[in-house]
mmCIF file of C-alpha atoms in Angstrom:
data_model
loop_
_atom_site.group_PDB
_atom_site.id
_atom_site.type_symbol
_atom_site.label_atom_id
_atom_site.label_comp_id
_atom_site.label_asym_id
_atom_site.label_seq_id
_atom_site.Cartn_x
_atom_site.Cartn_y
_atom_site.Cartn_z
ATOM 1 C CA ASP A 166 -4.567 -1.369 -18.780
ATOM 2 C CA THR A 167 -0.979 -2.808 -17.372
ATOM 3 C CA GLY A 168 -1.147 -1.335 -14.142
ATOM 4 C CA VAL A 169 0.085 1.553 -12.448
ATOM 5 C CA SER A 170 3.670 2.587 -13.934
ATOM 6 C CA GLN A 171 6.200 4.741 -12.611
ATOM 7 C CA ASN A 172 9.210 6.077 -14.700
ATOM 8 C CA PRO A 173 12.712 6.467 -14.427
ATOM 9 C CA ARG A 174 12.247 3.460 -12.145
ATOM 10 C CA HIS A 175 15.757 4.174 -10.901
ATOM 11 C CA LYS A 176 17.364 7.784 -10.070
ATOM 12 C CA ILE A 177 20.907 8.703 -9.266
ATOM 13 C CA THR A 178 21.175 12.446 -8.547
ATOM 14 C CA LYS A 179 23.907 14.903 -7.078
ATOM 15 C CA ARG A 180 22.963 17.168 -3.979
ATOM 16 C CA GLY A 181 21.252 20.290 -4.971
ATOM 17 C CA GLN A 182 19.630 19.024 -7.894
ATOM 18 C CA ASN A 183 16.062 19.110 -9.217
ATOM 19 C CA VAL A 184 14.522 15.670 -10.691
ATOM 20 C CA THR A 185 10.912 14.646 -10.900
ATOM 21 C CA PHE A 186 9.302 11.668 -11.112
ATOM 22 C CA ARG A 187 6.423 10.301 -12.776
ATOM 23 C CA CYS A 188 3.337 8.010 -12.212
ATOM 24 C CA ASP A 189 0.732 6.876 -14.455
ATOM 25 C CA PRO A 190 -2.120 5.306 -12.631
ATOM 26 C CA ILE A 191 -4.497 2.984 -14.102
ATOM 27 C CA SER A 192 -6.922 4.608 -16.295
ATOM 28 C CA GLU A 193 -10.434 4.450 -14.379
ATOM 29 C CA HIS A 194 -9.172 5.000 -10.939
ATOM 30 C CA ASN A 195 -10.107 8.832 -9.187
ATOM 31 C CA ARG A 196 -7.439 8.505 -6.802
ATOM 32 C CA LEU A 197 -3.918 8.544 -6.947
ATOM 33 C CA TYR A 198 -1.449 8.973 -3.845
ATOM 34 C CA TRP A 199 2.344 9.306 -3.215
ATOM 35 C CA TYR A 200 4.293 7.257 -0.764
ATOM 36 C CA ARG A 201 7.855 7.350 0.202
ATOM 37 C CA GLN A 202 9.777 4.297 1.656
ATOM 38 C CA THR A 203 13.444 4.005 3.146
ATOM 39 C CA LEU A 204 15.352 1.046 3.949
ATOM 40 C CA GLY A 205 13.166 -1.286 7.074
ATOM 41 C CA GLN A 206 10.694 1.123 6.959
ATOM 42 C CA GLY A 207 6.590 1.224 5.699
ATOM 43 C CA PRO A 208 5.801 3.150 2.564
ATOM 44 C CA GLU A 209 4.932 6.754 4.342
ATOM 45 C CA PHE A 210 2.442 8.810 3.023
ATOM 46 C CA LEU A 211 3.032 11.531 1.377
ATOM 47 C CA THR A 212 -0.358 12.858 -0.752
ATOM 48 C CA TYR A 213 -3.161 12.064 -2.373
ATOM 49 C CA PHE A 214 -4.935 13.381 -5.610
ATOM 50 C CA GLN A 215 -9.020 12.540 -6.021
ATOM 51 C CA ASN A 216 -8.489 13.543 -10.156
ATOM 52 C CA GLU A 217 -6.917 16.875 -10.445
ATOM 53 C CA ALA A 218 -7.580 18.294 -7.049
ATOM 54 C CA GLN A 219 -5.058 17.438 -4.466
ATOM 55 C CA LEU A 220 -6.767 17.011 -1.058
ATOM 56 C CA GLU A 221 -3.841 16.247 1.272
ATOM 57 C CA LYS A 222 -0.285 16.715 2.206
ATOM 58 C CA SER A 223 1.741 15.164 4.913
ATOM 59 C CA ARG A 224 4.146 16.977 6.929
ATOM 60 C CA LEU A 225 6.965 14.698 5.350
ATOM 61 C CA LEU A 226 6.242 17.185 2.391
ATOM 62 C CA SER A 227 8.392 19.890 2.904
ATOM 63 C CA ASP A 228 8.528 22.880 0.321
ATOM 64 C CA ARG A 229 10.849 21.419 -2.027
ATOM 65 C CA PHE A 230 8.195 18.761 -2.553
ATOM 66 C CA SER A 231 5.699 19.575 -5.100
ATOM 67 C CA ALA A 232 2.975 17.149 -7.052
ATOM 68 C CA GLU A 233 0.878 17.827 -9.629
ATOM 69 C CA ARG A 234 -2.048 15.929 -11.440
ATOM 70 C CA PRO A 235 -3.159 18.275 -14.173
ATOM 71 C CA LYS A 236 -5.473 16.348 -16.255
ATOM 72 C CA GLY A 237 -6.375 13.879 -13.774
ATOM 73 C CA SER A 238 -4.790 11.101 -14.808
ATOM 74 C CA PHE A 239 -0.889 11.025 -14.716
ATOM 75 C CA SER A 240 1.248 12.633 -11.500
ATOM 76 C CA THR A 241 4.425 14.150 -11.483
ATOM 77 C CA LEU A 242 6.280 14.661 -8.167
ATOM 78 C CA GLU A 243 9.032 17.150 -8.292
ATOM 79 C CA ILE A 244 11.970 17.103 -5.706
ATOM 80 C CA GLN A 245 13.664 20.579 -6.133
ATOM 81 C CA ARG A 246 17.047 20.940 -4.206
ATOM 82 C CA THR A 247 17.400 17.321 -3.649
ATOM 83 C CA GLU A 248 19.046 16.252 -0.506
ATOM 84 C CA GLN A 249 21.182 12.843 1.093
ATOM 85 C CA GLY A 250 17.683 12.056 3.054
ATOM 86 C CA ASP A 251 15.766 12.311 0.358
ATOM 87 C CA SER A 252 16.931 9.088 -1.074
ATOM 88 C CA ALA A 253 14.014 6.618 -0.894
ATOM 89 C CA MET A 254 12.083 4.520 -3.046
ATOM 90 C CA TYR A 255 9.231 6.822 -4.156
ATOM 91 C CA LEU A 256 5.661 4.431 -4.823
ATOM 92 C CA CYS A 257 2.698 5.934 -6.616
ATOM 93 C CA ALA A 258 -0.324 4.478 -6.012
ATOM 94 C CA SER A 259 -4.221 4.590 -7.960
ATOM 95 C CA SER A 260 -7.580 3.255 -6.379
ATOM 96 C CA PHE A 261 -10.980 3.345 -7.610
ATOM 97 C CA LEU A 262 -13.779 5.321 -5.468
ATOM 98 C CA PRO A 263 -15.311 3.806 -3.391
ATOM 99 C CA ASP A 264 -12.924 1.175 -3.294
ATOM 100 C CA ASN A 265 -10.310 0.709 -0.651
ATOM 101 C CA GLU A 266 -7.759 -1.158 -2.371
ATOM 102 C CA GLN A 267 -4.509 0.541 -3.623
ATOM 103 C CA PHE A 268 -2.778 -0.399 -6.729
ATOM 104 C CA PHE A 269 0.997 -0.368 -6.170
ATOM 105 C CA GLY A 270 3.524 0.813 -8.776
ATOM 106 C CA PRO A 271 7.044 -0.589 -8.714
ATOM 107 C CA GLY A 272 8.944 2.211 -7.034
ATOM 108 C CA THR A 273 11.261 4.947 -8.297
ATOM 109 C CA ARG A 274 14.688 4.491 -6.186
ATOM 110 C CA LEU A 275 16.338 7.982 -5.844
ATOM 111 C CA THR A 276 19.713 8.099 -4.674
ATOM 112 C CA VAL A 277 21.009 11.546 -3.817
ATOM 113 C CA LEU A 278 24.859 11.953 -4.152
ATOM 114 C CA ASP B 103 4.475 8.466 15.516
ATOM 115 C CA GLN B 104 4.207 4.661 14.588
ATOM 116 C CA GLN B 105 0.418 4.311 14.288
ATOM 117 C CA VAL B 106 1.013 1.051 12.916
ATOM 118 C CA LYS B 107 3.372 -1.353 14.356
ATOM 119 C CA GLN B 108 4.383 -5.011 12.896
ATOM 120 C CA ASN B 109 7.272 -6.109 16.111
ATOM 121 C CA SER B 110 8.658 -9.224 14.379
ATOM 122 C CA PRO B 111 11.013 -8.280 11.543
ATOM 123 C CA SER B 112 10.951 -11.451 10.170
ATOM 124 C CA LEU B 113 9.431 -14.590 10.786
ATOM 125 C CA SER B 114 11.124 -18.426 9.199
ATOM 126 C CA VAL B 115 8.697 -21.080 8.735
ATOM 127 C CA GLN B 116 8.948 -24.819 7.161
ATOM 128 C CA GLU B 117 6.786 -25.241 3.717
ATOM 129 C CA GLY B 118 3.677 -27.210 4.761
ATOM 130 C CA ARG B 119 3.317 -25.550 8.166
ATOM 131 C CA ILE B 120 1.062 -22.094 9.418
ATOM 132 C CA SER B 121 2.542 -19.225 8.922
ATOM 133 C CA ILE B 122 1.206 -16.154 11.476
ATOM 134 C CA LEU B 123 2.294 -12.818 10.950
ATOM 135 C CA ASN B 124 1.171 -9.951 13.620
ATOM 136 C CA CYS B 125 0.246 -6.297 13.757
ATOM 137 C CA ASP B 126 -0.609 -3.657 16.389
ATOM 138 C CA TYR B 127 -2.257 -0.207 15.445
ATOM 139 C CA THR B 128 -2.999 2.259 18.274
ATOM 140 C CA ASN B 129 -5.992 4.529 15.948
ATOM 141 C CA SER B 130 -9.223 3.167 16.793
ATOM 142 C CA MET B 131 -10.242 5.652 14.200
ATOM 143 C CA PHE B 132 -9.046 3.216 11.571
ATOM 144 C CA ASP B 133 -11.715 0.931 9.922
ATOM 145 C CA TYR B 134 -10.012 -0.837 6.909
ATOM 146 C CA PHE B 135 -6.839 -3.285 7.050
ATOM 147 C CA LEU B 136 -4.310 -4.256 5.025
ATOM 148 C CA TRP B 137 -2.198 -6.714 4.046
ATOM 149 C CA TYR B 138 0.508 -6.174 1.206
ATOM 150 C CA LYS B 139 3.110 -8.486 0.017
ATOM 151 C CA LYS B 140 6.139 -7.152 -1.325
ATOM 152 C CA TYR B 141 8.920 -8.838 -3.540
ATOM 153 C CA PRO B 142 12.790 -6.902 -4.088
ATOM 154 C CA ALA B 143 12.523 -4.445 -6.694
ATOM 155 C CA GLU B 144 8.336 -4.266 -7.072
ATOM 156 C CA GLY B 145 6.001 -2.383 -5.610
ATOM 157 C CA PRO B 146 3.543 -3.777 -3.189
ATOM 158 C CA THR B 147 1.006 -6.487 -4.105
ATOM 159 C CA PHE B 148 -2.596 -6.475 -2.428
ATOM 160 C CA LEU B 149 -2.907 -9.645 -0.700
ATOM 161 C CA ILE B 150 -6.703 -9.522 1.811
ATOM 162 C CA SER B 151 -8.153 -6.641 3.277
ATOM 163 C CA ILE B 152 -11.003 -6.875 6.328
ATOM 164 C CA SER B 153 -13.301 -4.101 7.188
ATOM 165 C CA SER B 154 -13.523 -3.322 10.831
ATOM 166 C CA ILE B 155 -17.826 -4.707 10.961
ATOM 167 C CA LYS B 156 -16.033 -7.768 10.543
ATOM 168 C CA ASP B 157 -13.693 -9.838 12.460
ATOM 169 C CA LYS B 158 -12.463 -12.649 9.702
ATOM 170 C CA ASN B 159 -11.747 -12.806 5.853
ATOM 171 C CA GLU B 160 -10.643 -15.235 4.115
ATOM 172 C CA ASP B 161 -9.131 -15.926 0.790
ATOM 173 C CA GLY B 162 -8.167 -19.302 0.072
ATOM 174 C CA ARG B 163 -4.717 -19.704 1.966
ATOM 175 C CA PHE B 164 -4.881 -16.735 3.472
ATOM 176 C CA THR B 165 -6.997 -15.384 6.231
ATOM 177 C CA VAL B 166 -7.081 -12.703 8.390
ATOM 178 C CA PHE B 167 -8.754 -11.868 11.750
ATOM 179 C CA LEU B 168 -8.981 -8.739 13.209
ATOM 180 C CA ASN B 169 -9.427 -7.968 17.107
ATOM 181 C CA LYS B 170 -10.632 -4.691 17.713
ATOM 182 C CA SER B 171 -10.791 -4.489 21.268
ATOM 183 C CA ALA B 172 -7.193 -5.355 21.264
ATOM 184 C CA LYS B 173 -6.170 -3.245 18.582
ATOM 185 C CA HIS B 174 -4.289 -6.119 17.071
ATOM 186 C CA LEU B 175 -4.472 -8.538 13.631
ATOM 187 C CA SER B 176 -2.809 -11.227 12.109
ATOM 188 C CA LEU B 177 -2.617 -12.700 8.831
ATOM 189 C CA HIS B 178 -1.619 -16.724 8.514
ATOM 190 C CA ILE B 179 -0.756 -18.345 5.760
ATOM 191 C CA VAL B 180 -1.462 -22.442 5.560
ATOM 192 C CA PRO B 181 -0.421 -24.688 4.173
ATOM 193 C CA SER B 182 3.070 -22.092 3.713
ATOM 194 C CA GLN B 183 4.776 -22.649 0.459
ATOM 195 C CA PRO B 184 8.262 -21.455 -0.639
ATOM 196 C CA GLY B 185 6.712 -18.930 -3.417
ATOM 197 C CA ASP B 186 4.681 -16.619 0.100
ATOM 198 C CA SER B 187 8.710 -15.686 0.911
ATOM 199 C CA ALA B 188 8.652 -12.053 0.760
ATOM 200 C CA VAL B 189 7.987 -9.212 2.966
ATOM 201 C CA TYR B 190 4.298 -8.362 4.701
ATOM 202 C CA PHE B 191 3.219 -5.335 4.986
ATOM 203 C CA CYS B 192 -0.134 -4.707 6.997
ATOM 204 C CA ALA B 193 -2.207 -1.123 6.674
ATOM 205 C CA ALA B 194 -4.574 0.809 8.539
ATOM 206 C CA SER B 195 -6.479 3.466 7.113
ATOM 207 C CA ALA B 196 -9.675 5.013 8.152
ATOM 208 C CA GLN B 197 -12.518 6.979 6.327
ATOM 209 C CA TYR B 198 -11.613 10.700 7.797
ATOM 210 C CA THR B 199 -8.415 10.859 6.299
ATOM 211 C CA GLY B 200 -9.434 9.952 3.111
ATOM 212 C CA ASN B 201 -8.239 6.535 2.931
ATOM 213 C CA GLN B 202 -4.583 7.246 3.472
ATOM 214 C CA PHE B 203 -3.029 4.387 4.314
ATOM 215 C CA TYR B 204 -0.760 3.815 7.206
ATOM 216 C CA PHE B 205 1.060 0.843 7.322
ATOM 217 C CA GLY B 206 3.935 -1.101 9.154
ATOM 218 C CA THR B 207 7.276 -1.886 9.042
ATOM 219 C CA GLY B 208 6.978 -5.134 7.659
ATOM 220 C CA THR B 209 8.098 -9.153 8.242
ATOM 221 C CA SER B 210 9.994 -10.269 6.742
ATOM 222 C CA LEU B 211 8.551 -14.369 5.926
ATOM 223 C CA THR B 212 10.964 -16.970 4.724
ATOM 224 C CA VAL B 213 9.276 -19.984 3.722
ATOM 225 C CA ILE B 214 11.591 -23.099 3.789
ATOM 226 C CA PRO B 215 11.327 -25.662 1.430
#
């Protein structure tokens, strides 16, 4: 297993379009996290799954954002009607209970024009 | 509401000397603390962690110190090497939040050869 992977690595879109990102966690990890990172800031928590159940969502996650992890393996994060303020690096991380360490993917950099 | 703070955005250190990166937190419920290192265009990479039941954890050149009464932790790197040049994030979590990580804003370390 080569670690957490994310696709695409870069996405440029026009305002108002929908985008979807994919995260493939480390295979035996049962927890999956999404974070967003903007310039000069640390990663900010968006949501997390334990297996296929979405257990928590940040208030940062507006109604335009939705995340799924249908079979408890890979996850998708969709942003509808993108806005320029959505431009950021979207990071995915996974961990194995009961361990606390989260392993991060390389991120998807979104630019909304 | 920044619960984890890194007040030094940057630090420069001579190769071979000690690097000390600092982090403060406000939430007394945090019980697990980590340091991540991030290179450009990559996701954060786990470096070292410490549980709130300890006040020191050492791994090779890296040592993390936790002062619970001051709500402060620090990362010592000794001796510093040019390859240590990266952005360092501290993160904190609490079991009751499902191990959601709260990150600081990062400190950019430059080790000068």
